[in-house]
Each structure stands twice: as structure tokens, then as C-alpha cells.
């Protein structure tokens, strides 16, 4: 996961230094001249296409319920409410920062070729749900990120299985 986050932050940092960004609407984003690699890009703050992000955010916050057993064994249980609030706030801020930097990175100059290919389609100006599909097949960074995601899934499945089993058993007992 750390490799994926570092790649997204690096991509966003590079794109923020190479391209001018303005805040606008979805229609202004669709009218972007993707042929001009270092041109102006439009950042869309509000859109009706939020469902992929909502499901990702919901899954992320579901996994944070695993903190409850840890909180039960805290040294100072009277501070659990404060500590849990601080933890959720820090996680929310991290999600916002990495999501914003990732959005800037994925509409930046490194993906102009992708947006040129889908310019006159229904997905014009939109980042793909699986952002790894936006990379070229020969790019090394894409291979490394795919490898990191594979290792993340391979190592977290047993942990997720334990959490789900614990939650389901808690419903019955």
C-alpha cells in the first residue's frame, strides 16, 4: 500500500508542477485540449459520478471498525472516545489529501495519450475506475504498482477473513 501511495503522491506532485489547473464543470473538463500536454486542466469538484468513490470510502471506513477490539484493551479506556475521534479524523484528512493529489496526477500530462483516445466517448475527461488501466502496457511504474497491489491483496485476505468471521460471529453470540 505504501508503494501505491508514494506513486500517487509522486504522480500528483509531478503533474502539479507541469500543468496549470482551474476549477470548473464537467463540460469544461470534456472540452480540454488533451493534445496540449502542458496546457490547462479543469478540476471538477462536484459531479454526479461519485458512486465509485462512495463505495471505496465505505469499504475503507468499514475496515476501521476493526479498531474496536483494540480499543477494548486500551490502558486508559476513558479516553477511547477522544482517541477514536482523533484516529478517524486523521484517516479522513489522509484520504482527502491522497485523493486530491491522485486526481491532479491522473488528469496530468502523463495521461494525455489516454484522454486523447477517449475524447469523443461517454467517458471523455473521466478517470477510469481502475486507474491502472490508464497506464501503458510497457510502463515500469505500472508493473510495480500492480505488483504492490497484488501483494496487498495476497497479504490482507486472511486478515479480512478474520474480521468478517469475527463480525458475523458477534451477530449470533
mmCIF file of C-alpha atoms in Angstrom:
data_model
loop_
_atom_site.group_PDB
_atom_site.id
_atom_site.type_symbol
_atom_site.label_atom_id
_atom_site.label_comp_id
_atom_site.label_asym_id
_atom_site.label_seq_id
_atom_site.Cartn_x
_atom_site.Cartn_y
_atom_site.Cartn_z
ATOM 1 C CA UNK A 1 0.000 0.000 0.000
ATOM 2 C CA UNK A 2 2.851 2.355 0.783
ATOM 3 C CA UNK A 3 4.300 1.921 -2.710
ATOM 4 C CA UNK A 4 0.909 2.718 -4.253
ATOM 5 C CA UNK A 5 0.501 5.863 -2.111
ATOM 6 C CA UNK A 6 4.047 7.020 -2.887
ATOM 7 C CA UNK A 7 3.406 6.506 -6.611
ATOM 8 C CA UNK A 8 0.165 8.517 -6.452
ATOM 9 C CA UNK A 9 1.749 11.357 -4.467
ATOM 10 C CA UNK A 10 4.750 11.445 -6.827
ATOM 11 C CA UNK A 11 2.467 11.462 -9.845
ATOM 12 C CA UNK A 12 0.385 14.282 -8.368
ATOM 13 C CA UNK A 13 3.468 16.310 -7.437
ATOM 14 C CA UNK A 14 4.878 15.974 -10.945
ATOM 15 C CA UNK A 15 1.571 16.890 -12.572
ATOM 16 C CA UNK A 16 1.011 19.877 -10.272
ATOM 17 C CA UNK A 17 4.369 21.306 -11.348
ATOM 18 C CA UNK A 18 3.843 20.676 -15.075
ATOM 19 C CA UNK A 19 0.256 21.797 -15.726
ATOM 20 C CA UNK A 20 -1.988 24.750 -14.820
ATOM 21 C CA UNK A 21 -5.223 23.763 -13.097
ATOM 22 C CA UNK A 22 -8.520 25.641 -12.901
ATOM 23 C CA UNK A 23 -11.737 24.718 -11.134
ATOM 24 C CA UNK A 24 -14.690 24.170 -13.447
ATOM 25 C CA UNK A 25 -17.546 21.950 -14.523
ATOM 26 C CA UNK A 26 -17.674 18.533 -16.155
ATOM 27 C CA UNK A 27 -18.437 20.126 -19.526
ATOM 28 C CA UNK A 28 -15.341 22.350 -19.267
ATOM 29 C CA UNK A 29 -13.301 19.251 -18.418
ATOM 30 C CA UNK A 30 -14.616 17.460 -21.531
ATOM 31 C CA UNK A 31 -13.537 20.420 -23.677
ATOM 32 C CA UNK A 32 -9.912 20.182 -22.508
ATOM 33 C CA UNK A 33 -7.358 20.141 -25.314
ATOM 34 C CA UNK A 34 -5.566 16.930 -24.401
ATOM 35 C CA UNK A 35 -3.215 17.347 -27.361
ATOM 36 C CA UNK A 36 -1.528 20.209 -25.471
ATOM 37 C CA UNK A 37 0.380 18.154 -22.891
ATOM 38 C CA UNK A 38 1.294 21.118 -20.677
ATOM 39 C CA UNK A 39 -1.972 23.025 -21.193
ATOM 40 C CA UNK A 40 -4.667 23.909 -18.697
ATOM 41 C CA UNK A 41 -6.661 21.155 -16.994
ATOM 42 C CA UNK A 42 -10.057 21.572 -15.332
ATOM 43 C CA UNK A 43 -10.604 20.174 -11.839
ATOM 44 C CA UNK A 44 -14.229 19.177 -11.267
ATOM 45 C CA UNK A 45 -15.105 19.468 -7.581
ATOM 46 C CA UNK A 46 -18.681 18.176 -7.749
ATOM 47 C CA UNK A 47 -20.049 15.591 -10.145
ATOM 48 C CA UNK A 48 -22.833 13.033 -10.334
ATOM 49 C CA UNK A 49 -20.230 10.297 -10.908
ATOM 50 C CA UNK A 50 -19.411 9.748 -7.235
ATOM 51 C CA UNK A 51 -20.545 6.145 -6.760
ATOM 52 C CA UNK A 52 -17.091 4.516 -7.198
ATOM 53 C CA UNK A 53 -15.645 6.847 -4.586
ATOM 54 C CA UNK A 54 -18.551 6.306 -2.198
ATOM 55 C CA UNK A 55 -18.086 2.543 -2.288
ATOM 56 C CA UNK A 56 -14.340 2.865 -1.766
ATOM 57 C CA UNK A 57 -14.816 5.247 1.154
ATOM 58 C CA UNK A 58 -17.443 2.958 2.683
ATOM 59 C CA UNK A 59 -15.126 -0.033 2.431
ATOM 60 C CA UNK A 60 -12.272 1.927 3.959
ATOM 61 C CA UNK A 61 -14.348 3.044 6.907
ATOM 62 C CA UNK A 62 -15.762 -0.462 7.364
ATOM 63 C CA UNK A 63 -12.236 -1.767 7.831
ATOM 64 C CA UNK A 64 -11.667 0.810 10.539
ATOM 65 C CA UNK A 65 -14.278 -0.914 12.705
ATOM 66 C CA UNK A 66 -11.532 -3.394 13.406
ATOM 67 C CA UNK A 67 -10.194 -0.827 15.861
ATOM 68 C CA UNK A 68 -12.996 -1.651 18.317
ATOM 69 C CA UNK A 69 -11.328 -4.808 19.743
ATOM 70 C CA UNK A 70 -8.113 -2.836 20.122
ATOM 71 C CA UNK A 71 -9.968 -0.077 21.950
ATOM 72 C CA UNK A 72 -11.439 -2.586 24.414
ATOM 73 C CA UNK A 73 -7.937 -3.400 25.669
ATOM 74 C CA UNK A 74 -6.741 0.219 25.961
ATOM 75 C CA UNK A 75 -4.734 1.247 29.001
ATOM 76 C CA UNK A 76 -6.984 4.278 29.635
ATOM 77 C CA UNK A 77 -10.480 3.290 28.431
ATOM 78 C CA UNK A 78 -11.962 6.644 29.497
ATOM 79 C CA UNK A 79 -10.070 8.266 26.602
ATOM 80 C CA UNK A 80 -11.360 5.844 23.940
ATOM 81 C CA UNK A 81 -13.916 8.277 22.506
ATOM 82 C CA UNK A 82 -11.330 11.014 22.080
ATOM 83 C CA UNK A 83 -8.730 8.649 20.634
ATOM 84 C CA UNK A 84 -11.197 7.109 18.178
ATOM 85 C CA UNK A 85 -12.355 10.567 17.040
ATOM 86 C CA UNK A 86 -8.756 11.694 16.502
ATOM 87 C CA UNK A 87 -7.971 8.493 14.602
ATOM 88 C CA UNK A 88 -10.976 8.819 12.271
ATOM 89 C CA UNK A 89 -10.199 12.499 11.685
ATOM 90 C CA UNK A 90 -6.592 11.771 10.731
ATOM 91 C CA UNK A 91 -7.712 8.976 8.390
ATOM 92 C CA UNK A 92 -10.285 11.309 6.769
ATOM 93 C CA UNK A 93 -7.646 14.009 6.222
ATOM 94 C CA UNK A 94 -5.241 11.451 4.704
ATOM 95 C CA UNK A 95 -7.970 10.182 2.342
ATOM 96 C CA UNK A 96 -8.766 13.735 1.229
ATOM 97 C CA UNK A 97 -5.122 14.659 0.621
ATOM 98 C CA UNK A 98 -4.193 11.475 -1.243
ATOM 99 C CA UNK A 99 -7.453 11.538 -3.222
ATOM 100 C CA UNK A 100 -6.927 15.171 -4.255
ATOM 101 C CA UNK A 101 -3.293 14.659 -5.203
ATOM 102 C CA UNK A 102 -4.215 11.487 -7.079
ATOM 103 C CA UNK A 103 -6.936 13.298 -9.011
ATOM 104 C CA UNK A 104 -4.473 16.009 -10.011
ATOM 105 C CA UNK A 105 -1.945 13.362 -11.024
ATOM 106 C CA UNK A 106 -4.304 11.297 -13.130
ATOM 107 C CA UNK A 107 -5.539 14.248 -15.189
ATOM 108 C CA UNK A 108 -1.974 15.478 -15.668
ATOM 109 C CA UNK A 109 0.379 15.326 -18.650
ATOM 110 C CA UNK A 110 1.382 11.671 -18.247
ATOM 111 C CA UNK A 111 -2.126 10.559 -19.208
ATOM 112 C CA UNK A 112 -2.804 12.898 -22.124
ATOM 113 C CA UNK A 113 -2.477 9.927 -24.504
ATOM 114 C CA UNK A 114 -5.251 8.119 -22.628
ATOM 115 C CA UNK A 115 -7.626 11.103 -22.682
ATOM 116 C CA UNK A 116 -6.931 11.741 -26.376
ATOM 117 C CA UNK A 117 -8.085 8.184 -27.168
ATOM 118 C CA UNK A 118 -11.405 8.549 -25.301
ATOM 119 C CA UNK A 119 -12.091 12.184 -26.198
ATOM 120 C CA UNK A 120 -15.365 11.667 -28.082
ATOM 121 C CA UNK A 121 -16.796 8.887 -25.934
ATOM 122 C CA UNK A 122 -19.146 8.933 -22.951
ATOM 123 C CA UNK A 123 -16.108 8.644 -20.652
ATOM 124 C CA UNK A 124 -14.400 11.737 -22.046
ATOM 125 C CA UNK A 125 -12.457 13.557 -19.327
ATOM 126 C CA UNK A 126 -13.173 10.934 -16.658
ATOM 127 C CA UNK A 127 -10.591 8.913 -14.778
ATOM 128 C CA UNK A 128 -11.153 5.192 -15.181
ATOM 129 C CA UNK A 129 -12.372 3.250 -12.134
ATOM 130 C CA UNK A 130 -9.330 1.003 -12.339
ATOM 131 C CA UNK A 131 -6.714 3.710 -12.741
ATOM 132 C CA UNK A 132 -4.048 1.136 -13.577
ATOM 133 C CA UNK A 133 -5.733 0.644 -16.954
ATOM 134 C CA UNK A 134 -4.767 4.224 -17.825
ATOM 135 C CA UNK A 135 -1.066 3.333 -17.868
ATOM 136 C CA UNK A 136 0.584 1.992 -20.997
ATOM 137 C CA UNK A 137 1.379 -1.711 -21.086
ATOM 138 C CA UNK A 138 5.146 -1.123 -21.225
ATOM 139 C CA UNK A 139 5.439 1.318 -18.303
ATOM 140 C CA UNK A 140 7.588 0.049 -15.446
ATOM 141 C CA UNK A 141 5.802 2.092 -12.759
ATOM 142 C CA UNK A 142 2.504 0.437 -13.714
ATOM 143 C CA UNK A 143 4.078 -3.005 -13.330
ATOM 144 C CA UNK A 144 5.473 -2.085 -9.894
ATOM 145 C CA UNK A 145 2.149 -0.697 -8.715
ATOM 146 C CA UNK A 146 0.310 -3.793 -9.982
ATOM 147 C CA UNK A 147 2.818 -5.974 -8.143
ATOM 148 C CA UNK A 148 2.310 -3.906 -4.964
ATOM 149 C CA UNK A 149 -1.478 -4.218 -5.251
ATOM 150 C CA UNK A 150 -1.145 -7.981 -5.762
ATOM 151 C CA UNK A 151 0.982 -8.273 -2.621
ATOM 152 C CA UNK A 152 -1.510 -6.113 -0.711
ATOM 153 C CA UNK A 153 -4.445 -8.315 -1.721
ATOM 154 C CA UNK A 154 -2.438 -11.504 -1.131
ATOM 155 C CA UNK A 155 -1.458 -10.427 2.390
ATOM 156 C CA UNK A 156 -4.731 -8.826 3.518
ATOM 157 C CA UNK A 157 -7.168 -11.555 2.504
ATOM 158 C CA UNK A 158 -6.513 -13.669 5.628
ATOM 159 C CA UNK A 159 -6.888 -10.564 7.795
ATOM 160 C CA UNK A 160 -10.183 -9.604 6.106
ATOM 161 C CA UNK A 161 -11.411 -13.167 6.503
ATOM 162 C CA UNK A 162 -10.732 -12.968 10.247
ATOM 163 C CA UNK A 163 -12.542 -9.609 10.550
ATOM 164 C CA UNK A 164 -15.591 -10.810 8.633
ATOM 165 C CA UNK A 165 -15.784 -14.043 10.600
ATOM 166 C CA UNK A 166 -15.479 -12.113 13.883
ATOM 167 C CA UNK A 167 -18.221 -9.657 12.887
ATOM 168 C CA UNK A 168 -20.577 -12.418 11.769
ATOM 169 C CA UNK A 169 -19.980 -14.480 14.915
ATOM 170 C CA UNK A 170 -20.578 -11.377 17.065
ATOM 171 C CA UNK A 171 -24.024 -11.044 15.471
ATOM 172 C CA UNK A 172 -25.015 -14.511 16.695
ATOM 173 C CA UNK A 173 -23.268 -14.662 20.072
#
